[in-house]
CSV table of C-alpha atoms in Angstrom, one decimal:
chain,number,residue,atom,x,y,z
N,21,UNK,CA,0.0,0.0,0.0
N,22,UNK,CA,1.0,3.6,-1.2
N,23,UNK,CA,0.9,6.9,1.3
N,24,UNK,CA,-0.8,9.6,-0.1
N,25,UNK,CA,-2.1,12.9,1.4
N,26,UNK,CA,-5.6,11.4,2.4
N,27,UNK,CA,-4.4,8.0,3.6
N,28,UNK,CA,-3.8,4.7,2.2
N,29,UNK,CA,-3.9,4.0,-1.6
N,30,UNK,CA,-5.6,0.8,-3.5
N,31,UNK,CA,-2.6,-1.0,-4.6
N,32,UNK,CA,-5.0,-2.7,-7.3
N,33,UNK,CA,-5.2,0.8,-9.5
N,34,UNK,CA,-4.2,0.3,-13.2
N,35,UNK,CA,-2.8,3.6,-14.6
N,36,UNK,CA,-1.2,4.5,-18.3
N,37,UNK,CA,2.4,3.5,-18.2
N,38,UNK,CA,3.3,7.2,-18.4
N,39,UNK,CA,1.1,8.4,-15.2
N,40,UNK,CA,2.5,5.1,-13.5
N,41,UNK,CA,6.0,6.6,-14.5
N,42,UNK,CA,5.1,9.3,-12.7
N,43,UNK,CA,3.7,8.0,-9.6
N,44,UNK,CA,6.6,5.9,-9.4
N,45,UNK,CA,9.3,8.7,-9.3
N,46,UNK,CA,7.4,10.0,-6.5
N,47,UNK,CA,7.2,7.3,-4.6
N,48,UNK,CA,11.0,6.4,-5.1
N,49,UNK,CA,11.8,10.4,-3.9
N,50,UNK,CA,9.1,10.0,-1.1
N,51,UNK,CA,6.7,12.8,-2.1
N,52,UNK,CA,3.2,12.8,-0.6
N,53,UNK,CA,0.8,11.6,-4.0
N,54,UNK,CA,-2.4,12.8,-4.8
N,55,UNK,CA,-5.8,11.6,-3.6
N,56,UNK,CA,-7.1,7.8,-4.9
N,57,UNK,CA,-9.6,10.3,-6.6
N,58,UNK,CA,-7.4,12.8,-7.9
N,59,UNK,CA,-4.4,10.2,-9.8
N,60,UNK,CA,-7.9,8.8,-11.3
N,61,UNK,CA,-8.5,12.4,-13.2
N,62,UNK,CA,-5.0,12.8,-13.1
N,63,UNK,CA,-4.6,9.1,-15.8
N,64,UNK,CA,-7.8,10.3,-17.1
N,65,UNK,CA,-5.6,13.8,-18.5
N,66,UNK,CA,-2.2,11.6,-19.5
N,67,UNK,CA,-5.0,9.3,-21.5
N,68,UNK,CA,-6.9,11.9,-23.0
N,69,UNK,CA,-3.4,13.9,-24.2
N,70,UNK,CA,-2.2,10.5,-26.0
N,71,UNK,CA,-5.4,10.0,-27.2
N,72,UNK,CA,-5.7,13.6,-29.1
N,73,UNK,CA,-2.1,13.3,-30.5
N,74,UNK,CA,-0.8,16.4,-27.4
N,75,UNK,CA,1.4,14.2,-25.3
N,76,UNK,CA,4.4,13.1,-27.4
N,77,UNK,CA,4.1,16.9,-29.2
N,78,UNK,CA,5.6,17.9,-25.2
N,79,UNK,CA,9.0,18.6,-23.8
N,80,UNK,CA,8.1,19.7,-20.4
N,81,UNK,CA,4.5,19.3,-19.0
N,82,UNK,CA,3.7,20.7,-15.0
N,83,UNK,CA,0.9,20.0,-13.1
N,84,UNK,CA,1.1,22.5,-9.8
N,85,UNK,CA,-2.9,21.9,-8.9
N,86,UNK,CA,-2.9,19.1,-7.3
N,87,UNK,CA,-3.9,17.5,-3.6
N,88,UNK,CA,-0.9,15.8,-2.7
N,89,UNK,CA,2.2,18.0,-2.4
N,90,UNK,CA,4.3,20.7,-3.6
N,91,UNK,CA,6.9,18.2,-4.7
N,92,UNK,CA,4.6,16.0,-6.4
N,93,UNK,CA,3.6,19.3,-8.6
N,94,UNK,CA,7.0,20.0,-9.5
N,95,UNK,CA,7.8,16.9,-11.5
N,96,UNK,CA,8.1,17.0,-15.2
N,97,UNK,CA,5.2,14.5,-16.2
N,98,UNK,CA,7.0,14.1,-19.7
N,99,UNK,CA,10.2,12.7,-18.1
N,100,UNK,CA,10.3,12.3,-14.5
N,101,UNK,CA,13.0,13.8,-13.1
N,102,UNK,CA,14.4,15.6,-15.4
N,103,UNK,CA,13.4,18.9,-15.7
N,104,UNK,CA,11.6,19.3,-12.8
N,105,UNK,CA,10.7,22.7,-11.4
N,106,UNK,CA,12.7,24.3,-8.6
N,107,UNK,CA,11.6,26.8,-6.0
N,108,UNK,CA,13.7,29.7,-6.7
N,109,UNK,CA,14.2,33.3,-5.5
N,110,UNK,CA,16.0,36.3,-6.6
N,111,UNK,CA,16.9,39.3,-5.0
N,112,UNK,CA,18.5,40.3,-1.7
N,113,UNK,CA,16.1,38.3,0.7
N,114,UNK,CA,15.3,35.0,0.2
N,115,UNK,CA,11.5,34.0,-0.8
N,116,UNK,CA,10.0,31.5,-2.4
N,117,UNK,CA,6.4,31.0,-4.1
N,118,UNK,CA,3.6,29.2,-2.2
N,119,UNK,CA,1.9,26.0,-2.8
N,120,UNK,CA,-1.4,25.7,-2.3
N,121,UNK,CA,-3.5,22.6,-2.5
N,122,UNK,CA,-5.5,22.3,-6.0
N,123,UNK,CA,-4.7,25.4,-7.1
N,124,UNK,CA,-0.9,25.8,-7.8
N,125,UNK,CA,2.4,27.9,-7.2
N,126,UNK,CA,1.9,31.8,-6.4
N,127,UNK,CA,4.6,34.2,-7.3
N,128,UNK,CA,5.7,36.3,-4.3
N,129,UNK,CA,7.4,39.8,-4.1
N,130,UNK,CA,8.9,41.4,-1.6
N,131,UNK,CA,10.5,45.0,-2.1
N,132,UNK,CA,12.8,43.7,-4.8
N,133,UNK,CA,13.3,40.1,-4.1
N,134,UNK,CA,11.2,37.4,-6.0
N,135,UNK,CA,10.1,34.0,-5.3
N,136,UNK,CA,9.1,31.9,-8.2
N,137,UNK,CA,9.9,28.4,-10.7
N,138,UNK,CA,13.1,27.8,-12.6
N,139,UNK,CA,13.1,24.5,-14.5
N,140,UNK,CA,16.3,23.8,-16.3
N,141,UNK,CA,14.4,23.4,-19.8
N,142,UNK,CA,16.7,24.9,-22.2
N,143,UNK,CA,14.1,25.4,-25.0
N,144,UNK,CA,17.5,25.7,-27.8
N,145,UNK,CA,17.6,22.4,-27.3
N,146,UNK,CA,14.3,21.3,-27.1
N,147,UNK,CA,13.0,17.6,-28.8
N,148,UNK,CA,10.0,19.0,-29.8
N,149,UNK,CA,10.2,22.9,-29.2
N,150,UNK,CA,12.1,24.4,-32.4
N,151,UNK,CA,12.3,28.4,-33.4
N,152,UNK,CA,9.4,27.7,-36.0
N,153,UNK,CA,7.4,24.9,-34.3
N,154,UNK,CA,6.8,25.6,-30.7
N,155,UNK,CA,4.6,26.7,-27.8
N,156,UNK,CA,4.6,27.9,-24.2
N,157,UNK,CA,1.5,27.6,-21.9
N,158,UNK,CA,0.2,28.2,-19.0
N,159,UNK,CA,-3.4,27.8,-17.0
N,160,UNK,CA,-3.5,31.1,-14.4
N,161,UNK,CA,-5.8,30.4,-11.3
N,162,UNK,CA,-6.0,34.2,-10.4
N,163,UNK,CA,-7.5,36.7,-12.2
N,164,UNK,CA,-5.9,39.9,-11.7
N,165,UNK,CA,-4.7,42.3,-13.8
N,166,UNK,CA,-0.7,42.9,-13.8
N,167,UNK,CA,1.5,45.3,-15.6
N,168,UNK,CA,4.8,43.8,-16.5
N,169,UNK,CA,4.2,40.5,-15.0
N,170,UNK,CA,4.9,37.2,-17.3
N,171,UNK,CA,3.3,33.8,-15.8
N,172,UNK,CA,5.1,31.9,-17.9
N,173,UNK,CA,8.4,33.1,-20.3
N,174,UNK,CA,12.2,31.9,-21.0
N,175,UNK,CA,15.2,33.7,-19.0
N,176,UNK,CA,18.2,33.3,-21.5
N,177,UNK,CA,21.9,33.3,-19.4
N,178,UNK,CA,23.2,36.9,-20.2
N,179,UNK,CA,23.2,38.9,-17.1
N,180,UNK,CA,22.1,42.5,-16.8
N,181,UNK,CA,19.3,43.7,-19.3
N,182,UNK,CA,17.8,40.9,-20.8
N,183,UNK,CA,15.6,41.0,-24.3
N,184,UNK,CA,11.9,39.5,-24.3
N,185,UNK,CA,12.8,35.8,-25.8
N,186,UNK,CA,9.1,34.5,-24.9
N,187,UNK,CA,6.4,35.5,-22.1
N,188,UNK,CA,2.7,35.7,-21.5
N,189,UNK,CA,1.0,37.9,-19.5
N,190,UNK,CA,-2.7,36.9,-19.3
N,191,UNK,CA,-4.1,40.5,-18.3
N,192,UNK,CA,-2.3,43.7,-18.2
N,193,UNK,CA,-3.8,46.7,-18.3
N,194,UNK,CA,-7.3,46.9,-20.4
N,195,UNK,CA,-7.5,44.0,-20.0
N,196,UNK,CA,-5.0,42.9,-22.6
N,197,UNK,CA,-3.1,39.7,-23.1
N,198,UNK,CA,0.6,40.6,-23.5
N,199,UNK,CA,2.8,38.3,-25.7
N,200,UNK,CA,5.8,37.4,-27.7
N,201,UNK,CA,7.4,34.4,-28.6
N,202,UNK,CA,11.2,34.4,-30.1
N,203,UNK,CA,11.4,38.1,-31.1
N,204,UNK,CA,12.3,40.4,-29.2
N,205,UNK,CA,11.3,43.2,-31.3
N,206,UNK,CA,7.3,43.3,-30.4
N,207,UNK,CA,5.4,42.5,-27.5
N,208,UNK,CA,1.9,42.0,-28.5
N,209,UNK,CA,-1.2,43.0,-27.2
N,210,UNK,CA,-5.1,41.4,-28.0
N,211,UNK,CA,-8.2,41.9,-25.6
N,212,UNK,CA,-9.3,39.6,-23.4
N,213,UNK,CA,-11.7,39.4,-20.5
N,214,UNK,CA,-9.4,38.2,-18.0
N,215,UNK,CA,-6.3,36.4,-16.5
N,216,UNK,CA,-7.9,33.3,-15.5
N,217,UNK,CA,-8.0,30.6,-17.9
N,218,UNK,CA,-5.2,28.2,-20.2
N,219,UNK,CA,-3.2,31.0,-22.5
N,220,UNK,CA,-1.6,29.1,-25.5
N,221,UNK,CA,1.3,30.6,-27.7
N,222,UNK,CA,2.4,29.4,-30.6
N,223,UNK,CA,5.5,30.3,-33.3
N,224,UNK,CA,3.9,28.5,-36.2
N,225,UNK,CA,6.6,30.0,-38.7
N,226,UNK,CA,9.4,32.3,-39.1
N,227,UNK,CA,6.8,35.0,-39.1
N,228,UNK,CA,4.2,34.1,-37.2
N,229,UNK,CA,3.2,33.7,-33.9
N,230,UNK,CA,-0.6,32.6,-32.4
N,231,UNK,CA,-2.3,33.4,-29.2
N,232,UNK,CA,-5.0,31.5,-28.2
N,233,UNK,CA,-7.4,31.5,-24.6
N,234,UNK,CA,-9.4,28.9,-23.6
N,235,UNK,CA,-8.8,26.8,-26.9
N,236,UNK,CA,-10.0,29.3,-29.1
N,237,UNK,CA,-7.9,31.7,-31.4
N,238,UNK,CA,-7.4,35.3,-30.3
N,239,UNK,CA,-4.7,36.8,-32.8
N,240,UNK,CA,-2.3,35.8,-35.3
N,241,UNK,CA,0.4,38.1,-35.2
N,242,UNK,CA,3.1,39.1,-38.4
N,243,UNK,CA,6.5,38.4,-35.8
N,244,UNK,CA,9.7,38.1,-37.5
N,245,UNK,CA,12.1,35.4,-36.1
N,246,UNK,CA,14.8,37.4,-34.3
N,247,UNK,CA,18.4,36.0,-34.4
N,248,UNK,CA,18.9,33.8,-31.4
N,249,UNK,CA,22.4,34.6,-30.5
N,250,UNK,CA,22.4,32.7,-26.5
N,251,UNK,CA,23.0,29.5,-25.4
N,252,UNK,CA,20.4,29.3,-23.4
N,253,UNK,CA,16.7,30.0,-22.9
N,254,UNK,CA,15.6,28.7,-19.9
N,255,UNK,CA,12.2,28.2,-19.1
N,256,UNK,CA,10.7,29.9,-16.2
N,257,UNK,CA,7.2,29.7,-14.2
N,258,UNK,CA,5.8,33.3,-12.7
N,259,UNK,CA,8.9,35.3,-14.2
N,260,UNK,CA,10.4,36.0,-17.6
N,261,UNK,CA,10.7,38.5,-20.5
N,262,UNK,CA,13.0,41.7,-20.5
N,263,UNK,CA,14.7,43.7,-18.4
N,264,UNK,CA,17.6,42.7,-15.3
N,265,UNK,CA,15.8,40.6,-13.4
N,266,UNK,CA,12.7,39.6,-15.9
N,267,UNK,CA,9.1,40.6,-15.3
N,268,UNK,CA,7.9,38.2,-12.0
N,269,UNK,CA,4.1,37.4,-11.3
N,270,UNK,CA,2.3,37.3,-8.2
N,271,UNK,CA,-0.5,35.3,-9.9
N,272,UNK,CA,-1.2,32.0,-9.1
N,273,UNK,CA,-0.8,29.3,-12.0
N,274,UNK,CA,-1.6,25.6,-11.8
N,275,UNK,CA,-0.1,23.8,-14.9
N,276,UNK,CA,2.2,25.2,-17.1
N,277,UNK,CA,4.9,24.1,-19.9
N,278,UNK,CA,6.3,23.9,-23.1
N,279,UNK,CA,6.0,21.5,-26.6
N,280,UNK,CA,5.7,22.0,-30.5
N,281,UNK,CA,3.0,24.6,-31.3
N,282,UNK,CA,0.0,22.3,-31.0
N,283,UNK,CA,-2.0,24.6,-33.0
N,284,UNK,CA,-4.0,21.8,-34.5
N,285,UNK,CA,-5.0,20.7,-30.8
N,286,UNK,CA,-5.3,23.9,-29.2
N,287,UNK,CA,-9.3,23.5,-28.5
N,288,UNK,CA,-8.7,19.7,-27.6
N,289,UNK,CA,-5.7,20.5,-25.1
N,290,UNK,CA,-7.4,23.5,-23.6
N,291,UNK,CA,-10.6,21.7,-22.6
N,292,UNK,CA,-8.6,18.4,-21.3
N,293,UNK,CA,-6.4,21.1,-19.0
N,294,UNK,CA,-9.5,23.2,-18.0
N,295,UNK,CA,-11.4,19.9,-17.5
N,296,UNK,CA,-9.0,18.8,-14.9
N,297,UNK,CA,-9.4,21.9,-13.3
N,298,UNK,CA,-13.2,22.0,-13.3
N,299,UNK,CA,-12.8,18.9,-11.6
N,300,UNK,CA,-10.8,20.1,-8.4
């Protein structure tokens, strides 16, 4: 029998070999798993993601909302392990986000110190991630409206002023999504009705990038492919995009990650993430 956060757990479940992949890392680093209940809808999103083509399109896949623990919402459900998010802060105090049960990681602030995610995925060298085929997303469990604040972008390893490789921020002013994806020329705007919700950005060429909320298309943008000239773009959960330190988020968001540009799936993917959530 298996500890989880509500008890003891049916030893008799039979999960997809790549959520029983996961469980298993998490038992092998101790972690506190999910509710009997919630690794059932949690299978029932790994099957429904194979079954609509999403899941082998994925680099790096994060599921923060869940019942079990902080650690078990860190892991990389794409490779266990590898990848996985880290608590990180920045600044001259140290803070870190907060985990909260079925609803995810929230960014914290402090004068000018920062808690948020780091994850080690270097989208350069992404398997399925490319400078013309590629996506970021996130789903964003607060709704407020946030100038300068990226949920979900890369941090490339120069220091000092940094260019805007890739962000979203759900709601800024208006509201208006804000956006770009691998040129750091233009940050793009499109109105929307709110934070909350799965934001889905695509570069489906060398000139084109796509924003999509809730599965359906919002813009397609003209966006020139800027010269990537770093080693690394790194990406990052509640921070990201320009300037010294990048643009952190106090928002809370509960999955997040990166893949090909899934622009074929986007309604199918949206409604198997905001399912899940629905279901929480």
């Amino acid at each position: 029998m298996i500890l989880t956060s509500h008890g003891m757990l049916n030893s008799n479940l039979n999960f997809n070999g790549y959520y029983q992949a996961i469980i298993d890392y998490a038992k092998s680093q101790s972690y506190v798993l999910p509710t009997e209940e919630q690794q059932i809808l949690q299978n029932d999103v790994v099957n429904d993601l194979v079954a609509q083509g999403i899941w082998n399109d994925l680099d790096v896949f994060y599921v923060f909302a869940n019942d079990g623990s902080s650690d078990f919402g860190r892991i990389n459900w794409i490779n266990p392990g590898t990848f996985n998010a880290i608590e990180t802060s920045e600044g001259p105090q140290t803070i870190l986000p907060t985990w909260t049960s079925d609803q995810g990681y929230t960014g914290v602030q402090l004068g000018f110190s920062y808690g948020f995610l780091t994850t080690g995925y270097n989208a350069l060298s992404g398997t399925n991630f490319s400078q013309t085929n590629g996506s970021i997303f996130v789903y964003t469990y607060s709704n407020q409206t946030l100038v300068s604040a990226v949920d979900i972008g890369f941090r490339d390893n120069l220091t000092g002023f940094r260019p805007n490789w890739g962000s979203i921020n759900p709601a800024t002013s208006g509201p208006l999504a804000q956006y770009t994806l691998l040129d750091t020329s233009a940050n793009f705007t499109s109105s929307v009705t709110g934070a909350m919700g799965f934001s889905h950005l695509a570069r489906i060429s060398g000139s084109q990038i796509s924003y999509y909320k809730n599965g359906v298309l919002v813009a397609t943008q003209n966006s020139n492919l800027s010269t990537v000239d770093v080693a690394t773009l790194e990406l990052n959960i509640l921070n990201g995009g320009a300037s010294g330190t990048g643009a952190h988020s106090i928002r809370t968001v509960s999955v997040g990650g990166a893949g090909a540009s899934l622009v074929t799936k986007a309604s199918e993917f949206s409604d198997i993430i905001s399912d899940y959530m629905g279901s929480l």
